[in-house]
CSV table of C-alpha atoms and ligand atoms in Angstrom, one decimal:
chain,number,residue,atom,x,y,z
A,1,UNK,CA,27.5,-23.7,3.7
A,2,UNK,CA,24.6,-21.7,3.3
A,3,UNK,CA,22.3,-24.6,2.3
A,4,UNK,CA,22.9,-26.3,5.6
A,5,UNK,CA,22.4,-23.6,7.7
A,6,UNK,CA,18.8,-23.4,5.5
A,7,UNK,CA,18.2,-26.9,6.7
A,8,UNK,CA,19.4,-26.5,10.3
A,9,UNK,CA,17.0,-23.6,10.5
A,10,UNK,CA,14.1,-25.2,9.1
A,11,UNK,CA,14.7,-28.3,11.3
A,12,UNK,CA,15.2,-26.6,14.2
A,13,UNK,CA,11.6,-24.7,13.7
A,14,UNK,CA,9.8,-28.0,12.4
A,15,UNK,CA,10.2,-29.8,16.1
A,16,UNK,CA,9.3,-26.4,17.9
A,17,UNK,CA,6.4,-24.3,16.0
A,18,UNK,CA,2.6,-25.5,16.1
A,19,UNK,CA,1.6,-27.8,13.5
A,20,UNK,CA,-0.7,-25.8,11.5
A,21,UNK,CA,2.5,-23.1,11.3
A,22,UNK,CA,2.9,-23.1,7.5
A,23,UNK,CA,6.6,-23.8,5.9
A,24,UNK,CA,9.6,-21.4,6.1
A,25,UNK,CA,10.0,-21.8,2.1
A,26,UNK,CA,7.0,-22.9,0.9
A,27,UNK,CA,7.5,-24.5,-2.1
A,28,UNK,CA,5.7,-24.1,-5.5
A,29,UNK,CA,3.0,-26.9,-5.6
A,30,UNK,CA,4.0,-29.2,-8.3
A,31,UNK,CA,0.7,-30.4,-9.2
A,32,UNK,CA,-2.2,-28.5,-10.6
A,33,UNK,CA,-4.6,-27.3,-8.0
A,34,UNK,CA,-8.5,-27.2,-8.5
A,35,UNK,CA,-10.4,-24.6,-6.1
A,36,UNK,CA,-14.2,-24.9,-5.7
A,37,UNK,CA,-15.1,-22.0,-5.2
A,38,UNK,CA,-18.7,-21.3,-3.7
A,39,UNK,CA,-19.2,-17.7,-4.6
A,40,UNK,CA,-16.2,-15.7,-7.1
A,41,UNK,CA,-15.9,-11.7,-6.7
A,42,UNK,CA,-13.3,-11.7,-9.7
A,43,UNK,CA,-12.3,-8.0,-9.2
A,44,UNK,CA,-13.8,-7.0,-12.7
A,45,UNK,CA,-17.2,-8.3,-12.5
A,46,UNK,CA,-20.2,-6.0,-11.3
A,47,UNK,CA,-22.0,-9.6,-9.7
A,48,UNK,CA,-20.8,-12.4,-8.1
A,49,UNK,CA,-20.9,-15.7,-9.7
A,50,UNK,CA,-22.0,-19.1,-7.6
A,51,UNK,CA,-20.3,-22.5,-7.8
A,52,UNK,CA,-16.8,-21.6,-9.9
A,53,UNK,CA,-13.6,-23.7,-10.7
A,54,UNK,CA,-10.2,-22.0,-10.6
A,55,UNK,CA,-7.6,-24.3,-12.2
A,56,UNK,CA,-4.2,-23.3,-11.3
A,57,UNK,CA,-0.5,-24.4,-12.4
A,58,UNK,CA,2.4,-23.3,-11.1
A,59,UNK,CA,2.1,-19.7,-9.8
A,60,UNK,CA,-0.6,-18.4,-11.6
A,61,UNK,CA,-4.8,-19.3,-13.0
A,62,UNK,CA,-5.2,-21.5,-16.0
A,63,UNK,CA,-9.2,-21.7,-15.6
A,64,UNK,CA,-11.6,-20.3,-14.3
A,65,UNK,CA,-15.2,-20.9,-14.8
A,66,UNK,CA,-18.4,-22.9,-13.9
A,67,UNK,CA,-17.5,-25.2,-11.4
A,68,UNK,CA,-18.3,-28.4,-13.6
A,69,UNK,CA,-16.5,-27.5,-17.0
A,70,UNK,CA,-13.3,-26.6,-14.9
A,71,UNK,CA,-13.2,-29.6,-13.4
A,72,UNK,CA,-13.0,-31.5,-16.9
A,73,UNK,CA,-9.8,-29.7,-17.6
A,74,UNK,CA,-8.7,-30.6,-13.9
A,75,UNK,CA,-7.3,-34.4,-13.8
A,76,UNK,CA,-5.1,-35.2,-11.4
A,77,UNK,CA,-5.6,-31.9,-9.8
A,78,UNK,CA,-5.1,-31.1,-5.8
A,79,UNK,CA,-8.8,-29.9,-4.6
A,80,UNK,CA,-9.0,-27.2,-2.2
A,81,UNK,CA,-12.1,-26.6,-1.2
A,82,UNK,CA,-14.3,-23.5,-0.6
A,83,UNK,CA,-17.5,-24.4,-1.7
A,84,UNK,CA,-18.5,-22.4,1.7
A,85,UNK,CA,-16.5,-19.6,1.1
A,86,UNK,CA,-16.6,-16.2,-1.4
A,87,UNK,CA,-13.4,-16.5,-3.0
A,88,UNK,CA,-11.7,-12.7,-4.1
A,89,UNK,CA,-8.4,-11.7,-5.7
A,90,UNK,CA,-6.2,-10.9,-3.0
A,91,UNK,CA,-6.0,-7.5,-1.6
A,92,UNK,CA,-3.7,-4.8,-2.6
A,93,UNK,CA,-2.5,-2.1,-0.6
A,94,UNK,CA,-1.0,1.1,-2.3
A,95,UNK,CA,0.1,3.0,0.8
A,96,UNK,CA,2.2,1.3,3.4
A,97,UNK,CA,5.6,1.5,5.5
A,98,UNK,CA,6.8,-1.3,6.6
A,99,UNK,CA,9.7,0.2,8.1
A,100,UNK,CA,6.8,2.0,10.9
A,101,UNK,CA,5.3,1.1,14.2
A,102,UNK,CA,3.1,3.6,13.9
A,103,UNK,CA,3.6,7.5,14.3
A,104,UNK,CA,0.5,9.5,15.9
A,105,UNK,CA,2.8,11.8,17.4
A,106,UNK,CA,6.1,13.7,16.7
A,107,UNK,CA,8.1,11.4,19.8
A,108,UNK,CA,6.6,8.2,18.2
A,109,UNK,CA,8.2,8.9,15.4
A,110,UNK,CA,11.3,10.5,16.6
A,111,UNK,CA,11.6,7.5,19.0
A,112,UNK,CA,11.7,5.5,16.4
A,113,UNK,CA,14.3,6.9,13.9
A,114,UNK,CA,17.0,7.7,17.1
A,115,UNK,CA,16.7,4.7,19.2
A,116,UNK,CA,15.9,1.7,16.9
A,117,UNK,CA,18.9,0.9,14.3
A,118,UNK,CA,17.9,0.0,10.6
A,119,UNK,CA,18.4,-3.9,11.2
A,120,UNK,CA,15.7,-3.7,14.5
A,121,UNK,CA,13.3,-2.1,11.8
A,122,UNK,CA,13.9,-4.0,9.3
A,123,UNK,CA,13.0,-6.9,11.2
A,124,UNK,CA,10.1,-5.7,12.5
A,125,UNK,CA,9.4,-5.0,9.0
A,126,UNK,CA,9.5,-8.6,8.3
A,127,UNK,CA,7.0,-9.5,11.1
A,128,UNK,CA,4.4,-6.9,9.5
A,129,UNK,CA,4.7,-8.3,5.8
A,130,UNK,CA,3.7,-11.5,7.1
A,131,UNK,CA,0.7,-9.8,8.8
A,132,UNK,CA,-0.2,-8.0,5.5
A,133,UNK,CA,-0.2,-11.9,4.2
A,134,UNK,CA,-2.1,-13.1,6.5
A,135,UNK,CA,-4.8,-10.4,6.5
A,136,UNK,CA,-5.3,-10.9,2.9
A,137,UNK,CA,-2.8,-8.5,1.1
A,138,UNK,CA,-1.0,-9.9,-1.4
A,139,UNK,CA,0.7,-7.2,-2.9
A,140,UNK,CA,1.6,-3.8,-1.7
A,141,UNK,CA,3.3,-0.2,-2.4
A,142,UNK,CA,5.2,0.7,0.3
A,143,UNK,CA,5.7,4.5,0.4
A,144,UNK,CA,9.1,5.2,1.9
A,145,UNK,CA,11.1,3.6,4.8
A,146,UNK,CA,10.9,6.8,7.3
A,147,UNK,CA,14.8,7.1,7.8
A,148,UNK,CA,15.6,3.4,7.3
A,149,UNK,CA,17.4,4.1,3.8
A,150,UNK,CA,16.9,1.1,1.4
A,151,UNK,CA,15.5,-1.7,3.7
A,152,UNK,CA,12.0,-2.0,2.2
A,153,UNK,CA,14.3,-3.4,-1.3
A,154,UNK,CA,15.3,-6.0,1.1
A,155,UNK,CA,12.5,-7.0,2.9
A,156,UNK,CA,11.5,-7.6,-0.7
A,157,UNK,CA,14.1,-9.3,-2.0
A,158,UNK,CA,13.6,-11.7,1.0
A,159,UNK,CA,10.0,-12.3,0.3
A,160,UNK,CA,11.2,-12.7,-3.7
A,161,UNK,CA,13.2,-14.9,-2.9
A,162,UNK,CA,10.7,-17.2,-0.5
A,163,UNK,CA,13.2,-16.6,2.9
A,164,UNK,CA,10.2,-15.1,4.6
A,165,UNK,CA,6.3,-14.6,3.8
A,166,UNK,CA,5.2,-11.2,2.6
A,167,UNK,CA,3.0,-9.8,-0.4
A,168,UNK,CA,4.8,-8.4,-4.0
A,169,UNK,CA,6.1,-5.4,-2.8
A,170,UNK,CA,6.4,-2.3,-5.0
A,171,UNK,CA,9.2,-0.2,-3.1
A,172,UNK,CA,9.8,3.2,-2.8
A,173,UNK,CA,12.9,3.8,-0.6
A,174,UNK,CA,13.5,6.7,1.0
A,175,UNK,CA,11.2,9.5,-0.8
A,176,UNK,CA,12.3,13.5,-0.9
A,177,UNK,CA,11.8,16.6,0.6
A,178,UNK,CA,14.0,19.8,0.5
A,179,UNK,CA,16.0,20.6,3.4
A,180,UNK,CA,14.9,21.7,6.6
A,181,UNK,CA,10.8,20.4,5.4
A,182,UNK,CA,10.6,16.7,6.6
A,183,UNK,CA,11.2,15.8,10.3
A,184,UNK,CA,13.6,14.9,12.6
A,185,UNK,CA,14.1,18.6,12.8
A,186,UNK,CA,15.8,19.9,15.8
A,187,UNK,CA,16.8,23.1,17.5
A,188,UNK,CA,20.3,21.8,18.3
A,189,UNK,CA,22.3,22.8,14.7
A,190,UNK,CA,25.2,21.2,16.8
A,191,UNK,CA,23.5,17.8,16.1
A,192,UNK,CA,23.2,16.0,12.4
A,193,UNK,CA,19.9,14.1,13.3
A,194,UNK,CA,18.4,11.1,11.4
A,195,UNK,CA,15.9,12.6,7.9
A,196,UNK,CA,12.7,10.7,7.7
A,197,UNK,CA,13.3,11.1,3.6
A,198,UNK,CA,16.1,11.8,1.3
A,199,UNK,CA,16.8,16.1,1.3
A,200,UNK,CA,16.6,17.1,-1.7
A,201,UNK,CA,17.6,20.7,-3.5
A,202,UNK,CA,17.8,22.2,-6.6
A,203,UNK,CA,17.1,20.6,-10.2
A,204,UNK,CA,19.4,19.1,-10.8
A,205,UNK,CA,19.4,17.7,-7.3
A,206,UNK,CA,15.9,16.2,-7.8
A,207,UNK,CA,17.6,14.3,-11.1
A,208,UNK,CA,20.8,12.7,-9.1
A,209,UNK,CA,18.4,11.7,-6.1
A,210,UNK,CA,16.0,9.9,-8.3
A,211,UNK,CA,18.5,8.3,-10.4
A,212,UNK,CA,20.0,7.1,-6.6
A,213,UNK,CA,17.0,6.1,-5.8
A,214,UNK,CA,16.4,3.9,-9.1
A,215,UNK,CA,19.7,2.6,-9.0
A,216,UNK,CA,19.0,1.0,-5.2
A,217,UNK,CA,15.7,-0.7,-6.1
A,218,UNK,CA,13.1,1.9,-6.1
A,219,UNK,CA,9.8,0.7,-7.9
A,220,UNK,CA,8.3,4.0,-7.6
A,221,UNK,CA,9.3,7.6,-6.6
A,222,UNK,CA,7.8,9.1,-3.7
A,223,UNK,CA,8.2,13.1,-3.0
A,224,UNK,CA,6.7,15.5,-0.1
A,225,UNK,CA,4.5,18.0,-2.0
A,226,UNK,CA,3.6,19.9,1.1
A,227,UNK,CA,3.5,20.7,4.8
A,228,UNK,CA,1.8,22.7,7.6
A,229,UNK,CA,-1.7,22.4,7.1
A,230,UNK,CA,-4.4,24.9,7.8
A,231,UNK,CA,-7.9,26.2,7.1
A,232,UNK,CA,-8.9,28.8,5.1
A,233,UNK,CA,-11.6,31.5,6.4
A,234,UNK,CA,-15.3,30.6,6.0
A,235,UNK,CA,-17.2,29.7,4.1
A,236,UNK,CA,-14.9,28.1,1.5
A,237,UNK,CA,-12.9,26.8,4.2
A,238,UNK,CA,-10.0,25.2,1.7
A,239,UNK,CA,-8.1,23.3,3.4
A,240,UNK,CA,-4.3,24.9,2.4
A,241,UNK,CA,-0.3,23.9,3.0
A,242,UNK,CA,2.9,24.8,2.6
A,243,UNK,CA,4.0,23.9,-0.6
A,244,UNK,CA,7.9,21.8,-0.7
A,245,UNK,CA,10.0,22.2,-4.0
A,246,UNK,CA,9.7,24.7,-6.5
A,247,UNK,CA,7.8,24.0,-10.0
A,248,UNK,CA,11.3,23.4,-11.4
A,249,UNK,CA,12.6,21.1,-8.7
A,250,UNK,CA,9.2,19.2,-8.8
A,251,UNK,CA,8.9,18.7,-12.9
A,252,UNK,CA,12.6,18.0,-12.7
A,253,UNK,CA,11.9,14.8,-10.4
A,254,UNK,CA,8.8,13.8,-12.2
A,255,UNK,CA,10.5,14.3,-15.7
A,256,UNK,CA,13.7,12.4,-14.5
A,257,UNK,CA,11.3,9.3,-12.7
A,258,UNK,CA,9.2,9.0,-15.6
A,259,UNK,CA,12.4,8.9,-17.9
A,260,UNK,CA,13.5,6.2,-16.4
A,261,UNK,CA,10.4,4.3,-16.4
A,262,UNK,CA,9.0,5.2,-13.0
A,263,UNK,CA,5.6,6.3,-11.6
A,264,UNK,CA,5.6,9.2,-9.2
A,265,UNK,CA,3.6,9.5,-5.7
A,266,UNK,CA,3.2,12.7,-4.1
A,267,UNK,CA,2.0,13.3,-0.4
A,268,UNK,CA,-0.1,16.0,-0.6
A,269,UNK,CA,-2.9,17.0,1.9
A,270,UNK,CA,-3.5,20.7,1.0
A,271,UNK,CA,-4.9,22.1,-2.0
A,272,UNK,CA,-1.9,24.4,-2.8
A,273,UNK,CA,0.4,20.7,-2.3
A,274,UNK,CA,-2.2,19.2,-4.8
A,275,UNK,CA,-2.2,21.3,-7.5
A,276,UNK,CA,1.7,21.6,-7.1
A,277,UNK,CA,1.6,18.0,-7.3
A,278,UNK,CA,-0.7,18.1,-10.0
A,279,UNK,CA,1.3,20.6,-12.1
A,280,UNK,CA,4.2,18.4,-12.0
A,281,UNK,CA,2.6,15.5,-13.5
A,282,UNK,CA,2.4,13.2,-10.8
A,283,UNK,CA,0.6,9.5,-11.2
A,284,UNK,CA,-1.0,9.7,-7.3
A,285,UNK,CA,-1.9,11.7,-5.0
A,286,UNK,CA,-1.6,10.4,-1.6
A,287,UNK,CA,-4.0,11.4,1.3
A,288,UNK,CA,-5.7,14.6,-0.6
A,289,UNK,CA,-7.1,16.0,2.2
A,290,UNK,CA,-7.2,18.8,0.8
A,291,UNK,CA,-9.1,18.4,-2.6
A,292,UNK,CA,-11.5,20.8,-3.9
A,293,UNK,CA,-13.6,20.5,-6.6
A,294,UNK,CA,-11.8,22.0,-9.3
A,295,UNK,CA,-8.8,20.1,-8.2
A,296,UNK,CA,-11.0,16.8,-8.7
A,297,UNK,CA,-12.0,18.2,-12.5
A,298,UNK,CA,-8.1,17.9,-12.7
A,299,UNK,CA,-7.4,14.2,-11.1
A,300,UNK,CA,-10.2,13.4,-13.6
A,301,UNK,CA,-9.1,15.1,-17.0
A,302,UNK,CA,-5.2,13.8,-16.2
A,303,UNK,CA,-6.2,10.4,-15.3
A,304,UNK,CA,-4.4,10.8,-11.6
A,305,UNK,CA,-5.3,8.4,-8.8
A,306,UNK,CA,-6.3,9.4,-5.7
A,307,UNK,CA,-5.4,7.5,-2.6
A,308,UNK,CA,-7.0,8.9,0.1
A,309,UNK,CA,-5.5,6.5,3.3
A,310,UNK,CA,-8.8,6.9,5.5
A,311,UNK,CA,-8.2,4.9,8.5
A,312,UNK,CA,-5.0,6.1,9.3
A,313,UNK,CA,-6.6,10.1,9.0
A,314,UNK,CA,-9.0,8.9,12.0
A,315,UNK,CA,-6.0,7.2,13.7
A,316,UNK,CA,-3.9,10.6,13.8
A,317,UNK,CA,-6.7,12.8,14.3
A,318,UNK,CA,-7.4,12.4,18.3
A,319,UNK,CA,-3.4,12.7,19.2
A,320,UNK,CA,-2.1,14.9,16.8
A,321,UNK,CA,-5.1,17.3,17.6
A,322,UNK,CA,-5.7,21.0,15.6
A,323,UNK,CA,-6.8,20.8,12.0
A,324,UNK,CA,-5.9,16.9,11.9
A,325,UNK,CA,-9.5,16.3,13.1
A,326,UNK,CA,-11.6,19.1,10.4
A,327,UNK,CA,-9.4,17.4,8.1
A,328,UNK,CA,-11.0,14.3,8.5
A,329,UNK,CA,-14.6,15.5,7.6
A,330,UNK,CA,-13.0,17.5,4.9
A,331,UNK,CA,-11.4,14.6,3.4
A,332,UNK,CA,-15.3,12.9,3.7
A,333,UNK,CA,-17.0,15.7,2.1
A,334,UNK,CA,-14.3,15.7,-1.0
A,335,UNK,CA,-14.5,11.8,-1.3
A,336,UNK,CA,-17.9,11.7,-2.1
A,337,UNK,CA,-17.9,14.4,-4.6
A,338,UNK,CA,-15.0,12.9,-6.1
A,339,UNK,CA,-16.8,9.6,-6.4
A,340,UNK,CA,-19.9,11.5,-8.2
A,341,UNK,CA,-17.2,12.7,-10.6
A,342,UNK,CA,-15.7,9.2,-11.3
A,343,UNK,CA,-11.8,10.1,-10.0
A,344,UNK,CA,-10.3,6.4,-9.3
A,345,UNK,CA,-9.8,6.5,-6.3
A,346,UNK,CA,-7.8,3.6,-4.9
A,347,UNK,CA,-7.5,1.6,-1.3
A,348,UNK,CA,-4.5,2.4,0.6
A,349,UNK,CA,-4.4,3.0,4.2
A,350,UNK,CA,-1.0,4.2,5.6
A,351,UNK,CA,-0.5,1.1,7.9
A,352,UNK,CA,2.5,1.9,9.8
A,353,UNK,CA,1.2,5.4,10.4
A,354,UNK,CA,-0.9,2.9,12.4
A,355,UNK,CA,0.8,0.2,14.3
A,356,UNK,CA,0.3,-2.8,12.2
A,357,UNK,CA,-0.1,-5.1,14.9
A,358,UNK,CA,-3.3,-2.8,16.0
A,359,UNK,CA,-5.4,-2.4,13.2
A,360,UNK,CA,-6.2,-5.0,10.0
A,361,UNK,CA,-5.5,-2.7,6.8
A,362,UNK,CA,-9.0,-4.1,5.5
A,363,UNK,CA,-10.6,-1.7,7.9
A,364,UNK,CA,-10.3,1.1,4.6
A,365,UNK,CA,-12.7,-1.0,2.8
A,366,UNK,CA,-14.9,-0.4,5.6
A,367,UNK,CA,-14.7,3.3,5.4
A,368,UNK,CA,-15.0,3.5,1.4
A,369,UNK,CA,-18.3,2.2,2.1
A,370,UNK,CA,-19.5,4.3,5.1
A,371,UNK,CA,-18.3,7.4,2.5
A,372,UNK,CA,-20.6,6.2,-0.2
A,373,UNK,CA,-18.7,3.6,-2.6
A,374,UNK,CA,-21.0,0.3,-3.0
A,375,UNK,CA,-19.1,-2.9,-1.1
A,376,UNK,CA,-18.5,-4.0,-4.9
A,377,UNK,CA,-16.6,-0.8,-6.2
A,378,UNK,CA,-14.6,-0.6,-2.6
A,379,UNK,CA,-13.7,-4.5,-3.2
A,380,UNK,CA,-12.3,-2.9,-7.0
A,381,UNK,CA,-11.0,-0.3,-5.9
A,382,UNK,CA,-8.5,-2.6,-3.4
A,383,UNK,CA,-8.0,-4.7,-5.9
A,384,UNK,CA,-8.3,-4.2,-10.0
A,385,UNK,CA,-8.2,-0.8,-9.5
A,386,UNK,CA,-5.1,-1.0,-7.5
A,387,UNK,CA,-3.3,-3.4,-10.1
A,388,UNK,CA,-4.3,-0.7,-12.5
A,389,UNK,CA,-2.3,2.1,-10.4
A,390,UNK,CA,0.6,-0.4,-10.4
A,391,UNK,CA,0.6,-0.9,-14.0
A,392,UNK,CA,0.2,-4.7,-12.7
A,393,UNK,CA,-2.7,-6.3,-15.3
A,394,UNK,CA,-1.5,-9.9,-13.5
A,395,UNK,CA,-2.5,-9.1,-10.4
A,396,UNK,CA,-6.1,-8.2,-8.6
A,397,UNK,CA,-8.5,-10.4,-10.8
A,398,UNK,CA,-9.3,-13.6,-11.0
A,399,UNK,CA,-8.9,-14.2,-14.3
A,400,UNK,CA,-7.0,-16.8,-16.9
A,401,UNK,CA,-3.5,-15.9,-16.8
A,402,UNK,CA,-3.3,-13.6,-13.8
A,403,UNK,CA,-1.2,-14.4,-10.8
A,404,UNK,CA,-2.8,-17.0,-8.7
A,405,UNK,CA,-3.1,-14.3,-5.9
A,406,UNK,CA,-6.4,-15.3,-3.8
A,407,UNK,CA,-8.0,-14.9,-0.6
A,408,UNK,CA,-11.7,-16.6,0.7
A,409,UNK,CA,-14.2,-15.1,3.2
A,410,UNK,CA,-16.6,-17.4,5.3
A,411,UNK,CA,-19.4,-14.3,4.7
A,412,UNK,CA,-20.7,-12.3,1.5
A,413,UNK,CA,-18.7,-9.1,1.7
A,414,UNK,CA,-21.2,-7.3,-0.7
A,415,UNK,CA,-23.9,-7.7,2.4
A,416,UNK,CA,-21.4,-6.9,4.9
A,417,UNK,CA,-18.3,-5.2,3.9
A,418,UNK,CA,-16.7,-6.0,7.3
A,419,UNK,CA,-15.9,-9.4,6.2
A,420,UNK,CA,-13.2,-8.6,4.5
A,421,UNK,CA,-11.2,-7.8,8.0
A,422,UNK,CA,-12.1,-12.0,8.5
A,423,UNK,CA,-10.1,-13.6,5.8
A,424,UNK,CA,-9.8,-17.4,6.3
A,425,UNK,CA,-7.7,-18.2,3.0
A,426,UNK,CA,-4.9,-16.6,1.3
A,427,UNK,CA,-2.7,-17.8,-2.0
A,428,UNK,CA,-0.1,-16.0,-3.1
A,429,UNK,CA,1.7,-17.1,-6.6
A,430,UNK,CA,0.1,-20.7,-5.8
A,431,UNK,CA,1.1,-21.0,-2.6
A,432,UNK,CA,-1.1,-21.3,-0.1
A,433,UNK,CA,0.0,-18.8,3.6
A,434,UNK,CA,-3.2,-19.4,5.0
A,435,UNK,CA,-6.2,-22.4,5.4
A,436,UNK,CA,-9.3,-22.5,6.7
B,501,ZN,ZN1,2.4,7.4,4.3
C-alpha cells in the first residue's frame, strides 16, 4: 500500500507546486557530478582558492582541486556550474530546537507547550528543517524538544529517510533538570502541567534518564546546569546563577552519557552553572554568559567548546528585560577574551528561541565578526570547527572523502560576512535542495 500512496502524493504535488519546487524524494544522482567552482572556502584553509573542480559520486567528494586537473578525472560527469559563485562547506548549526516557534517570553513558551499537541509541533518542526536547508545548514544539533518528548528522533528519521528535506540532525530529546527548576511551573499543585525537559533526581536517577534517553534516539545528552541569573556587586560584576543538580547527580549523568558513548551539553549562563558544568566534565557549554576568565583558562586546559548562541541573547534581551540585556555586553566582553585565549568557540544560535521563520541562523556569523573573529575563523568555526564538536570528520570541509555537503554565495563572504545570510546553492549528500 504504502508505495502507492508515495506515488499518489508525489503526483498530486507535481501538477500543483511551482516548477522550480525541488522533488519530494530527491533521489541520489546516479552520475558523477563536476562543480566549477569560482572561488573554494574549504573550511580548513586560512585563503581561498580560485577556479576549483569538486568531483562528486554518490553522496560524498571524490576530487577536489584545480579546476583543469579535476576535470580530467570528470568524464561523463553532470556540470554544475558556479564559476560566479564562492562555493563553502555547508553550514552547521550546534544549537537549535526544532520543536520552537520562538520563546522571548514566559506565555510564548507556555503557549506553546499547553495549547499546541506534539504532532502540530512536530510538523512545524518539519517546515523549519527545510528552512535550515535552504538557508545553508546542512547539519544541525538540536538541543532538546521543549516538552515535545522524542519528536526531534523523528523529524530525523524522516529527513534520513528522504520523506522530507532537512540537514543531519544530531538529536538530543528531551534534556534534564531536577524537579521544580525548568518551566512550566505553576502555582496550581492541583494541576500536573507539561515540563519543558525530562525531571530528573538523585544519581541514580540521572543514570536511568540518560540511559532512556539513549535508548529513544538521543545523539547527545543535554542537561540544565543553572537558573536565575544575576549580577554580582561592582566592580567584578560576575555575572552568577543558581546552580541545578548536585556534583553527584551532575558527574552521575556525564559518567553514565559518556559510558555509553555520548557527548554531553550543558546550558549554562552563570559562572557558578559553568564551573558546575565544568566540574562535571561536560563536552559544551552552551550560551556562557557568564564566563570569566579563569573559567576560560578552564574551557581551554579541558578542551570544552564554547557555544555562545549570540543572536538569540539580542533577541530575548528587549522582552525578557532585567539582567537579560547586561548579559549581552557581558557575554561580548568574555567572547573576545576568550578568543585572545584560543577557546573553540563554535557557531550555534538557538533558532527556535527565535522564530525561525524571522531570522536566517547565518545572522551568528555576523556577530562573531562584529565581536572580533576574522570572517575566515567565523566561517570555521560554523563549519570544521563545528564537525569537530560533533566528532563528525565527514562533514564541514570540502575535502576528498567528506560528505558532499555544499552551499555557494553570489559574494566573497571574507569581504562581507553578510553574505553568508544570501545563500544561492545548497547540496546535501549529493543532492542538490537548492539552485541558483
Ligand atoms: Zn537552547
Amino acid at each position: 500500500m504504502r508505495p502507492c500512496f508515495t506515488l499518489l502524493a508525489t503526483l498530486a504535488v507535481a501538477t500543483t507546486a511551482p516548477a522550480q519546487a525541488p522533488p519530494l524524494r530527491p533521489a541520489q544522482p546516479a552520475t558523477p557530478v563536476l562543480i566549477k567552482a569560482g572561488r573554494l572556502i574549504d573550511g580548513r584553509s586560512d585563503a581561498p582558492q580560485a577556479g576549483v573542480g569538486i568531483l562528486i559520486e554518490g553522496d560524498r567528494i571524490k576530487a577536489v582541486g584545480p579546476l583543469a586537473q579535476v576535470q580530467g578525472q570528470a568524464k561523463g560527469a553532470r556540470v554544475i556550474d558556479l564559476a560566479q559563485m564562492t562555493v563553502l562547506p555547508g553550514f552547521i548549526d550546534t544549537h537549535t530546537h526544532l520543536l520552537l516557534q520562538g520563546d522571548p517570553t514566559a506565555e510564548s513558551y507556555n503557549e506553546q507547550l499547553l495549547y499546541e499537541s506534539t504532532p502540530y509541533r512536530a510538523i512545524l518542526a518539519a517546515r523549519n528543517a527545510r528552512i535550515a536547508l535552504e538557508h545553508g545548514f546542512t547539519a544541525i544539533r538540536d538541543l532538546e524538544t521543549e516538552g515535545a518528548m522524542y519528536a526531534d528522533v523523528d523529524v530525523k528519521r524522516a529527513v534520513d529517510r528522504g520523506e522530507i528535506p532537512g540537514p543531519r540532525i544530531f538529536a538530543s530529546t528531551r534534556a534534564m533538570a531536577p524537579t521544580g527548576m525548568y518551566p512550566i511551573v505553576s502555582d496550581n499543585w492541583e494541576l500536573e502541567l507539561p515540563h519543558g525537559v525530562q525531571p530528573v533526581d538523585g544519581v541514580e536517577g540521572a543514570r536511568l534518564a540518560v540511559r532512556q534517553q539513549v535508548a529513544h534516539g538521543a545523539d547527545w545528552i543535554k542537561f540544565y546546569a543553572d537558573r536565575r541569573y544575576y549580577f554580582g556587586p561592582a566592580p567584578d560584576s560576575v555575572l552568577h546563577s543558581w546552580v541545578n543538580f548536585t556534583d553527584d547527580e551532575a558527574r552521575a549523568l556525564v559518567d553514565e552519557a559518556h559510558r555509553l558513548g555520548r557527548k554531553v551539553a550543558a546550558h549554562a549562563i552563570g559562572s557558578d552553572g559553568i564551573a558546575a558544568a565544568l566540574r562535571a566534565g561536560v563536552n559544551t557549554i552552551e550560551h556562557g554568559d557568564g564566563m570569566t576568565d579563569s573559567l576560560l583558562d578552564v574551557l581551554v586546559a579541558k578542551g570544552v567548546y564554547w557555544v555562545p548562541t549570540v543572536t538569540v541573547a539580542y533577541y530575548v534581551a528587549g522582552p525578557r528585560g532585567g539582567a537579560w540585556g547586561p548579559m549581552v555586553e557581558h557575554q561580548h566582553r568574555a567572547f573576545t577574551r576568550g578568543l585572545r585565549k584560543g577557546v573553540r568557540i563554535v557557531l550555534g544560535t538557538d533558532v527556535g528561541g527565535f522564530p525561525w521563520t524571522e531570522l536566517n541562523q547565518a545572522k551568528e556569523f555576523e556577530y562573531y565578526v562584529q565581536y572580533g573573529m576574522t570572517p575566515m575563523q567565523a566561517i570555521k568555526s560554523g563549519t570544521s570547527l563545528a564537525a569537530e564538536l560533533l566528532g563528525q570528520r565527514d562533514l564541514g570541509v570540502v575535502a576528498a572523502g567528506a560528505y558532499a555537503d555544499l552551499v555557494a554565495v553570489a559574494g566573497d563572504p571574507v569581504k562581507d560576512v553578510a553574505e553568508l545570510s544570501r545563500v544561492r546553492f545548497v547540496m546535501k549528500g549529493g543532492v542538490t535542495y537548492l539552485s541558483p
